[in-house]
């Protein structure tokens, strides 16, 4: 969508960027995998105010409306080859959350897509002058200016507090030395607190980045090899390690896994809402006994349940995915650290199986962890 700039002070600009009926009509005319691209005018500078406070008010309005009409993923990027005297900004919105997979393809995967889908010139070179895999990789991370104006909103979005760098005071953390691994009955081994830990403390932050990542396309290829190629027998050990110890999510649009390779990997499941550790915003409202096994909560595994416009998170996805756990309440020395494993299921296809498996764990019919 390219007509007037949202900064233009004319009635038609407002009608274009502040008209939910028009945007809803566009949304309803699109296929289930529809994509809309619109220009947002001159890119923000590092010192600009929040969009809602200046000449960029229409930009603030349109990003809100894109969320309201039902788009499931939104991305903002800037491009300096548009022929203007300043970098220009653009918004891409996906009707289906699953299209995030294509947005976050690696540089190499984008190059392959270009090779397969666009004919080269007579010399065999790409006909694209300003776009390649490396360019796409730069689009995936919003410019710092976008984050600045996003976080200057009033009130400031909560994500700006958590993900714009490391701001946790050392006296509000429980380092890895605060824990020890000990036998935990039929569960095998578990993680125990060696000291009292107040509520709201970040647990073992120095190890939270030690994650083994299996992005969506890696996960898909690995599962296909394990299931269809006898020569990939040794890969089954990696697959089992990923499934057994990993946390599943769909931050990039499709099932992927992350495995904590630090001491926190020994945290067991807390039955009947007894979990005392979890990510920001996690609670024990849904347990293995109260969960609807036939319907996974829609927000599970996604980057945010509240909005699709989250620039600070988009700039720090690795930090979002590796942020670590917080103490959900006061934890006493000697107490076992427990998660709610339901929070680790991000694929609706696995939800019922995982809920029923955890119910069996918690009723004593299945061991939680084997040595």
Short mmCIF file of C-alpha atoms in Angstrom, two decimals:
data_model
loop_
_atom_site.label_atom_id
_atom_site.label_comp_id
_atom_site.label_asym_id
_atom_site.label_seq_id
_atom_site.Cartn_x
_atom_site.Cartn_y
_atom_site.Cartn_z
CA UNK A 1 0.00 0.00 0.00
CA UNK A 2 1.68 3.18 -1.16
CA UNK A 3 -0.20 6.44 -1.45
CA UNK A 4 0.50 9.46 0.73
CA UNK A 5 3.10 9.47 3.49
CA UNK A 6 1.57 9.13 6.96
CA UNK A 7 3.33 12.39 7.89
CA UNK A 8 1.41 14.37 5.23
CA UNK A 9 -0.94 16.85 6.88
CA UNK A 10 -3.88 16.44 4.48
CA UNK A 11 -7.32 14.90 5.06
CA UNK A 12 -6.74 11.99 2.67
CA UNK A 13 -3.64 10.84 4.60
CA UNK A 14 -5.74 10.57 7.74
CA UNK A 15 -8.48 8.74 5.82
CA UNK A 16 -5.89 6.26 4.55
CA UNK A 17 -4.01 5.59 7.77
CA UNK A 18 -6.80 6.09 10.31
CA UNK A 19 -9.64 4.12 8.73
CA UNK A 20 -10.28 0.72 10.29
CA UNK A 21 -13.08 -0.04 7.82
CA UNK A 22 -10.70 0.38 4.89
CA UNK A 23 -8.02 -1.75 6.53
CA UNK A 24 -10.55 -4.42 7.51
CA UNK A 25 -11.74 -4.56 3.89
CA UNK A 26 -8.15 -5.17 2.78
CA UNK A 27 -7.75 -7.86 5.46
CA UNK A 28 -10.97 -9.66 4.46
CA UNK A 29 -9.97 -9.66 0.79
CA UNK A 30 -6.69 -11.48 1.49
CA UNK A 31 -6.08 -15.22 1.51
CA UNK A 32 -5.26 -16.98 4.78
CA UNK A 33 -1.55 -16.52 4.02
CA UNK A 34 -1.98 -12.94 2.88
CA UNK A 35 0.75 -10.33 3.34
CA UNK A 36 0.38 -6.57 3.29
CA UNK A 37 3.27 -4.12 2.88
CA UNK A 38 2.86 -0.40 3.47
CA UNK A 39 5.29 2.49 3.62
CA UNK A 40 5.48 4.41 6.88
CA UNK A 41 7.39 7.42 5.64
CA UNK A 42 10.71 8.77 6.85
CA UNK A 43 12.43 6.51 9.37
CA UNK A 44 12.57 7.77 12.96
CA UNK A 45 15.76 9.27 14.32
CA UNK A 46 17.27 8.16 17.62
CA UNK A 47 16.07 11.35 19.33
CA UNK A 48 12.49 11.41 17.99
CA UNK A 49 9.55 11.35 20.41
CA UNK A 50 6.96 8.58 20.46
CA UNK A 51 5.00 8.42 17.20
CA UNK A 52 1.79 9.45 18.96
CA UNK A 53 3.29 12.80 20.07
CA UNK A 54 4.32 14.38 16.77
CA UNK A 55 3.95 14.42 13.02
CA UNK A 56 4.11 10.62 13.00
CA UNK A 57 0.75 10.22 14.73
CA UNK A 58 -0.70 8.41 11.71
CA UNK A 59 2.11 5.88 11.94
CA UNK A 60 1.12 5.15 15.53
CA UNK A 61 -2.51 4.80 14.50
CA UNK A 62 -1.93 2.43 11.58
CA UNK A 63 0.27 0.06 13.60
CA UNK A 64 -2.50 -0.15 16.19
CA UNK A 65 -5.18 -0.79 13.56
CA UNK A 66 -3.13 -3.53 11.90
CA UNK A 67 -3.21 -5.32 15.23
CA UNK A 68 -6.92 -4.69 15.81
CA UNK A 69 -8.20 -6.03 12.47
CA UNK A 70 -6.63 -9.44 13.05
CA UNK A 71 -3.16 -9.62 11.49
CA UNK A 72 -1.07 -12.06 13.51
CA UNK A 73 2.46 -10.78 12.95
CA UNK A 74 3.89 -7.33 12.22
CA UNK A 75 7.41 -6.30 11.24
CA UNK A 76 8.94 -2.88 10.64
CA UNK A 77 12.12 -2.27 8.68
CA UNK A 78 13.94 0.54 6.94
CA UNK A 79 15.46 0.80 3.48
CA UNK A 80 17.92 3.42 2.24
CA UNK A 81 17.59 2.72 -1.50
CA UNK A 82 14.09 4.15 -2.01
CA UNK A 83 15.35 7.25 -3.79
CA UNK A 84 14.64 9.67 -0.95
CA UNK A 85 17.07 11.84 0.94
CA UNK A 86 16.58 9.81 4.11
CA UNK A 87 16.07 6.12 4.94
CA UNK A 88 12.43 5.12 4.50
CA UNK A 89 10.44 2.81 6.77
CA UNK A 90 8.02 0.04 5.85
CA UNK A 91 5.57 -2.22 7.65
CA UNK A 92 4.94 -5.86 6.75
CA UNK A 93 1.97 -7.66 8.30
CA UNK A 94 1.10 -11.34 7.99
CA UNK A 95 -2.44 -12.63 8.23
CA UNK A 96 -1.05 -15.94 9.46
CA UNK A 97 1.45 -16.18 12.31
CA UNK A 98 3.11 -19.12 10.53
CA UNK A 99 4.50 -16.77 7.87
CA UNK A 100 7.04 -15.57 10.42
CA UNK A 101 9.08 -18.60 9.37
CA UNK A 102 9.74 -16.99 5.98
CA UNK A 103 10.56 -13.63 7.55
CA UNK A 104 13.22 -15.20 9.77
CA UNK A 105 14.91 -17.45 7.21
CA UNK A 106 18.68 -17.42 7.48
CA UNK A 107 20.84 -15.55 4.99
CA UNK A 108 21.69 -18.82 3.22
CA UNK A 109 18.04 -19.90 3.04
CA UNK A 110 17.05 -16.57 1.51
CA UNK A 111 19.80 -16.91 -1.10
CA UNK A 112 18.46 -20.35 -2.03
CA UNK A 113 14.92 -18.96 -2.35
CA UNK A 114 16.20 -16.17 -4.62
CA UNK A 115 18.07 -18.70 -6.76
CA UNK A 116 15.04 -20.97 -7.07
CA UNK A 117 12.40 -18.32 -7.68
CA UNK A 118 14.03 -15.49 -9.66
CA UNK A 119 15.67 -15.97 -13.03
CA UNK A 120 19.29 -14.71 -13.28
CA UNK A 121 20.56 -12.41 -16.00
CA UNK A 122 22.47 -13.62 -19.05
CA UNK A 123 25.68 -13.84 -17.03
CA UNK A 124 24.03 -15.96 -14.37
CA UNK A 125 23.99 -13.16 -11.79
CA UNK A 126 21.07 -12.05 -9.65
CA UNK A 127 18.80 -9.45 -11.22
CA UNK A 128 18.13 -7.94 -7.81
CA UNK A 129 20.21 -4.81 -7.35
CA UNK A 130 19.60 -4.04 -3.68
CA UNK A 131 18.32 -7.27 -2.13
CA UNK A 132 20.01 -10.49 -1.07
CA UNK A 133 20.20 -12.75 1.98
CA UNK A 134 22.33 -10.33 3.99
CA UNK A 135 19.88 -7.51 3.30
CA UNK A 136 16.97 -9.64 4.50
CA UNK A 137 18.90 -10.42 7.67
CA UNK A 138 19.14 -6.67 8.33
CA UNK A 139 15.37 -6.29 7.87
CA UNK A 140 14.71 -8.88 10.57
CA UNK A 141 16.02 -6.61 13.35
CA UNK A 142 14.26 -3.22 13.63
CA UNK A 143 16.50 -0.17 13.68
CA UNK A 144 17.40 1.30 17.06
CA UNK A 145 15.39 4.41 16.20
CA UNK A 146 12.19 2.35 15.99
CA UNK A 147 12.87 0.91 19.43
CA UNK A 148 13.52 4.34 20.92
CA UNK A 149 10.24 5.86 19.74
CA UNK A 150 8.36 2.66 20.67
CA UNK A 151 9.72 2.78 24.22
CA UNK A 152 8.93 6.50 24.58
CA UNK A 153 5.22 5.73 24.65
CA UNK A 154 3.28 6.67 27.77
CA UNK A 155 2.96 4.39 29.58
CA UNK A 156 6.18 2.71 28.48
CA UNK A 157 5.60 -0.87 27.22
CA UNK A 158 6.70 -3.39 29.83
CA UNK A 159 8.99 -5.18 27.38
CA UNK A 160 11.20 -2.08 27.22
CA UNK A 161 12.11 -2.61 30.87
CA UNK A 162 13.08 -6.26 30.47
CA UNK A 163 14.74 -6.55 27.08
CA UNK A 164 16.70 -3.35 26.36
CA UNK A 165 20.00 -4.64 27.67
CA UNK A 166 20.84 -6.29 30.98
CA UNK A 167 19.42 -4.13 33.75
CA UNK A 168 18.88 -6.62 36.57
CA UNK A 169 20.71 -5.56 39.71
CA UNK A 170 23.12 -8.14 41.06
CA UNK A 171 21.35 -8.05 44.42
CA UNK A 172 18.14 -9.19 42.67
CA UNK A 173 19.65 -12.35 41.21
CA UNK A 174 20.36 -15.84 42.46
CA UNK A 175 23.61 -16.98 40.77
CA UNK A 176 24.22 -20.57 39.74
CA UNK A 177 26.19 -21.09 42.95
CA UNK A 178 22.86 -20.73 44.79
CA UNK A 179 21.76 -24.13 43.50
CA UNK A 180 22.84 -27.74 43.60
CA UNK A 181 21.81 -30.90 41.75
CA UNK A 182 20.64 -33.77 43.94
CA UNK A 183 18.62 -36.97 43.53
CA UNK A 184 14.89 -36.27 43.38
CA UNK A 185 13.22 -39.61 43.97
CA UNK A 186 11.57 -41.16 40.94
CA UNK A 187 12.23 -37.98 38.97
CA UNK A 188 15.94 -38.85 38.73
CA UNK A 189 17.78 -35.65 39.55
CA UNK A 190 16.47 -32.24 40.47
CA UNK A 191 17.71 -28.73 41.19
CA UNK A 192 17.61 -27.46 44.78
CA UNK A 193 18.13 -24.06 46.36
CA UNK A 194 21.15 -23.82 48.69
CA UNK A 195 20.03 -20.45 50.07
CA UNK A 196 16.78 -18.57 50.61
CA UNK A 197 15.66 -16.85 47.39
CA UNK A 198 13.08 -14.03 47.55
CA UNK A 199 10.28 -13.75 44.99
CA UNK A 200 11.14 -11.97 41.76
CA UNK A 201 14.80 -12.96 41.60
CA UNK A 202 16.39 -13.92 38.28
CA UNK A 203 17.74 -17.45 38.59
CA UNK A 204 21.25 -18.31 37.37
CA UNK A 205 21.41 -15.41 34.89
CA UNK A 206 25.05 -16.09 34.01
CA UNK A 207 23.93 -19.41 32.48
CA UNK A 208 20.71 -18.31 30.80
CA UNK A 209 22.45 -17.74 27.47
CA UNK A 210 23.84 -21.28 27.33
CA UNK A 211 21.09 -22.65 25.13
CA UNK A 212 21.25 -25.12 22.28
CA UNK A 213 18.89 -23.80 19.61
CA UNK A 214 16.96 -25.81 17.02
CA UNK A 215 15.27 -23.20 14.76
CA UNK A 216 12.11 -24.18 12.81
CA UNK A 217 13.81 -25.21 9.58
CA UNK A 218 16.56 -27.08 11.46
CA UNK A 219 13.95 -28.90 13.52
CA UNK A 220 11.92 -29.76 10.41
CA UNK A 221 14.92 -31.16 8.48
CA UNK A 222 16.24 -33.09 11.48
CA UNK A 223 12.87 -34.73 12.17
CA UNK A 224 12.50 -35.70 8.52
CA UNK A 225 15.95 -37.29 8.49
CA UNK A 226 15.33 -39.17 11.75
CA UNK A 227 11.98 -40.52 10.57
CA UNK A 228 12.77 -41.41 6.97
CA UNK A 229 16.49 -42.10 6.56
CA UNK A 230 18.03 -45.21 8.16
CA UNK A 231 21.50 -43.68 7.74
CA UNK A 232 20.50 -40.97 10.23
CA UNK A 233 20.27 -43.44 13.12
CA UNK A 234 22.85 -41.58 15.21
CA UNK A 235 20.82 -38.39 14.85
CA UNK A 236 18.08 -39.97 16.96
CA UNK A 237 20.13 -39.34 20.11
CA UNK A 238 20.17 -35.61 19.31
CA UNK A 239 16.43 -35.67 18.61
CA UNK A 240 15.69 -37.42 21.90
CA UNK A 241 17.89 -34.95 23.78
CA UNK A 242 16.00 -32.08 22.15
CA UNK A 243 12.53 -33.48 22.88
CA UNK A 244 13.26 -34.66 26.42
CA UNK A 245 15.15 -31.65 27.78
CA UNK A 246 14.04 -28.91 25.39
CA UNK A 247 11.51 -26.11 25.64
CA UNK A 248 9.27 -25.79 22.61
CA UNK A 249 8.04 -22.49 21.23
CA UNK A 250 6.96 -20.84 17.98
CA UNK A 251 8.65 -17.47 18.35
CA UNK A 252 9.78 -17.68 14.71
CA UNK A 253 6.41 -18.91 13.43
CA UNK A 254 6.70 -22.71 13.63
CA UNK A 255 7.76 -25.33 16.21
CA UNK A 256 11.35 -24.96 17.38
CA UNK A 257 13.28 -26.05 20.44
CA UNK A 258 15.75 -24.63 22.90
CA UNK A 259 17.67 -26.75 25.38
CA UNK A 260 19.22 -25.17 28.47
CA UNK A 261 22.72 -26.62 28.69
CA UNK A 262 23.43 -25.10 32.11
CA UNK A 263 22.43 -26.17 35.60
CA UNK A 264 18.81 -25.08 35.07
CA UNK A 265 18.27 -28.06 32.77
CA UNK A 266 17.76 -30.16 35.91
CA UNK A 267 14.59 -28.31 36.91
CA UNK A 268 11.63 -30.71 37.15
CA UNK A 269 7.91 -30.19 36.63
CA UNK A 270 5.84 -28.91 39.52
CA UNK A 271 2.61 -30.91 39.77
CA UNK A 272 -0.74 -29.37 40.71
CA UNK A 273 0.43 -25.78 40.38
CA UNK A 274 3.46 -26.17 42.66
CA UNK A 275 5.92 -24.54 40.23
CA UNK A 276 7.99 -21.85 41.93
CA UNK A 277 10.05 -20.68 38.95
CA UNK A 278 9.07 -19.41 35.52
CA UNK A 279 9.46 -16.78 32.85
CA UNK A 280 8.14 -13.23 33.12
CA UNK A 281 4.36 -13.25 33.13
CA UNK A 282 4.06 -16.99 33.75
CA UNK A 283 1.77 -18.27 36.49
CA UNK A 284 0.20 -21.53 37.60
CA UNK A 285 -3.29 -20.71 36.33
CA UNK A 286 -3.17 -23.63 33.88
CA UNK A 287 -1.89 -26.91 35.34
CA UNK A 288 -1.76 -30.43 33.99
CA UNK A 289 -4.96 -31.21 35.92
CA UNK A 290 -6.94 -28.09 34.96
CA UNK A 291 -5.78 -27.73 31.33
CA UNK A 292 -8.19 -28.48 28.49
CA UNK A 293 -6.26 -31.23 26.72
CA UNK A 294 -8.24 -30.66 23.54
CA UNK A 295 -7.40 -26.97 23.17
CA UNK A 296 -4.00 -25.37 23.67
CA UNK A 297 -4.16 -21.70 24.76
CA UNK A 298 -3.66 -19.62 21.63
CA UNK A 299 -0.80 -17.59 23.06
CA UNK A 300 1.31 -20.60 24.05
CA UNK A 301 4.73 -20.54 22.43
CA UNK A 302 4.17 -17.21 20.70
CA UNK A 303 6.30 -14.16 21.29
CA UNK A 304 3.51 -12.11 22.89
CA UNK A 305 -0.09 -12.65 23.86
CA UNK A 306 -1.00 -8.98 24.16
CA UNK A 307 0.01 -7.38 20.88
CA UNK A 308 1.72 -8.02 17.55
CA UNK A 309 3.53 -4.67 17.79
CA UNK A 310 6.54 -5.34 20.03
CA UNK A 311 9.60 -3.61 18.61
CA UNK A 312 11.77 -4.07 21.71
CA UNK A 313 11.18 -7.82 21.65
CA UNK A 314 11.83 -7.99 17.91
CA UNK A 315 15.21 -6.31 18.41
CA UNK A 316 16.20 -8.76 21.15
CA UNK A 317 14.67 -12.11 20.16
CA UNK A 318 17.62 -14.17 21.38
CA UNK A 319 17.36 -12.49 24.76
CA UNK A 320 13.60 -13.07 24.81
CA UNK A 321 14.12 -16.76 24.11
CA UNK A 322 16.99 -17.17 26.58
CA UNK A 323 15.83 -14.81 29.29
CA UNK A 324 15.85 -17.39 32.07
CA UNK A 325 13.51 -18.05 34.97
CA UNK A 326 12.45 -15.89 37.89
CA UNK A 327 11.38 -17.03 41.34
CA UNK A 328 7.58 -16.85 41.38
CA UNK A 329 7.45 -16.76 45.18
CA UNK A 330 9.85 -16.93 48.12
CA UNK A 331 11.91 -20.14 47.90
CA UNK A 332 13.47 -21.63 51.02
CA UNK A 333 16.93 -23.22 51.20
CA UNK A 334 16.62 -26.94 50.49
CA UNK A 335 13.47 -26.51 48.40
CA UNK A 336 13.38 -28.04 44.91
CA UNK A 337 13.14 -25.62 41.97
CA UNK A 338 10.13 -26.49 39.81
CA UNK A 339 8.75 -25.27 36.48
CA UNK A 340 5.36 -25.71 34.87
CA UNK A 341 6.27 -27.91 31.91
CA UNK A 342 3.05 -26.96 30.13
CA UNK A 343 4.76 -23.66 29.37
CA UNK A 344 7.28 -25.60 27.29
CA UNK A 345 4.70 -26.80 24.75
CA UNK A 346 4.34 -24.46 21.79
CA UNK A 347 2.76 -26.69 19.14
CA UNK A 348 -0.98 -27.42 19.25
CA UNK A 349 -0.26 -30.81 17.68
CA UNK A 350 1.66 -31.83 20.81
CA UNK A 351 -0.59 -30.23 23.41
CA UNK A 352 -2.95 -33.12 24.19
CA UNK A 353 -0.10 -35.64 24.28
CA UNK A 354 1.93 -33.47 26.64
CA UNK A 355 -0.99 -32.70 28.97
CA UNK A 356 -1.88 -36.38 29.29
CA UNK A 357 1.76 -37.34 29.79
CA UNK A 358 2.15 -34.83 32.62
CA UNK A 359 -1.05 -36.05 34.22
CA UNK A 360 0.44 -39.53 34.25
CA UNK A 361 3.66 -38.14 35.74
CA UNK A 362 1.76 -36.39 38.50
CA UNK A 363 -0.40 -39.41 39.36
CA UNK A 364 2.68 -41.60 39.68
CA UNK A 365 2.13 -43.84 36.65
CA UNK A 366 5.14 -42.53 34.67
CA UNK A 367 8.60 -41.48 35.84
CA UNK A 368 9.37 -37.83 35.13
CA UNK A 369 13.05 -38.25 34.35
CA UNK A 370 15.23 -41.25 33.89
CA UNK A 371 18.85 -41.32 34.94
#
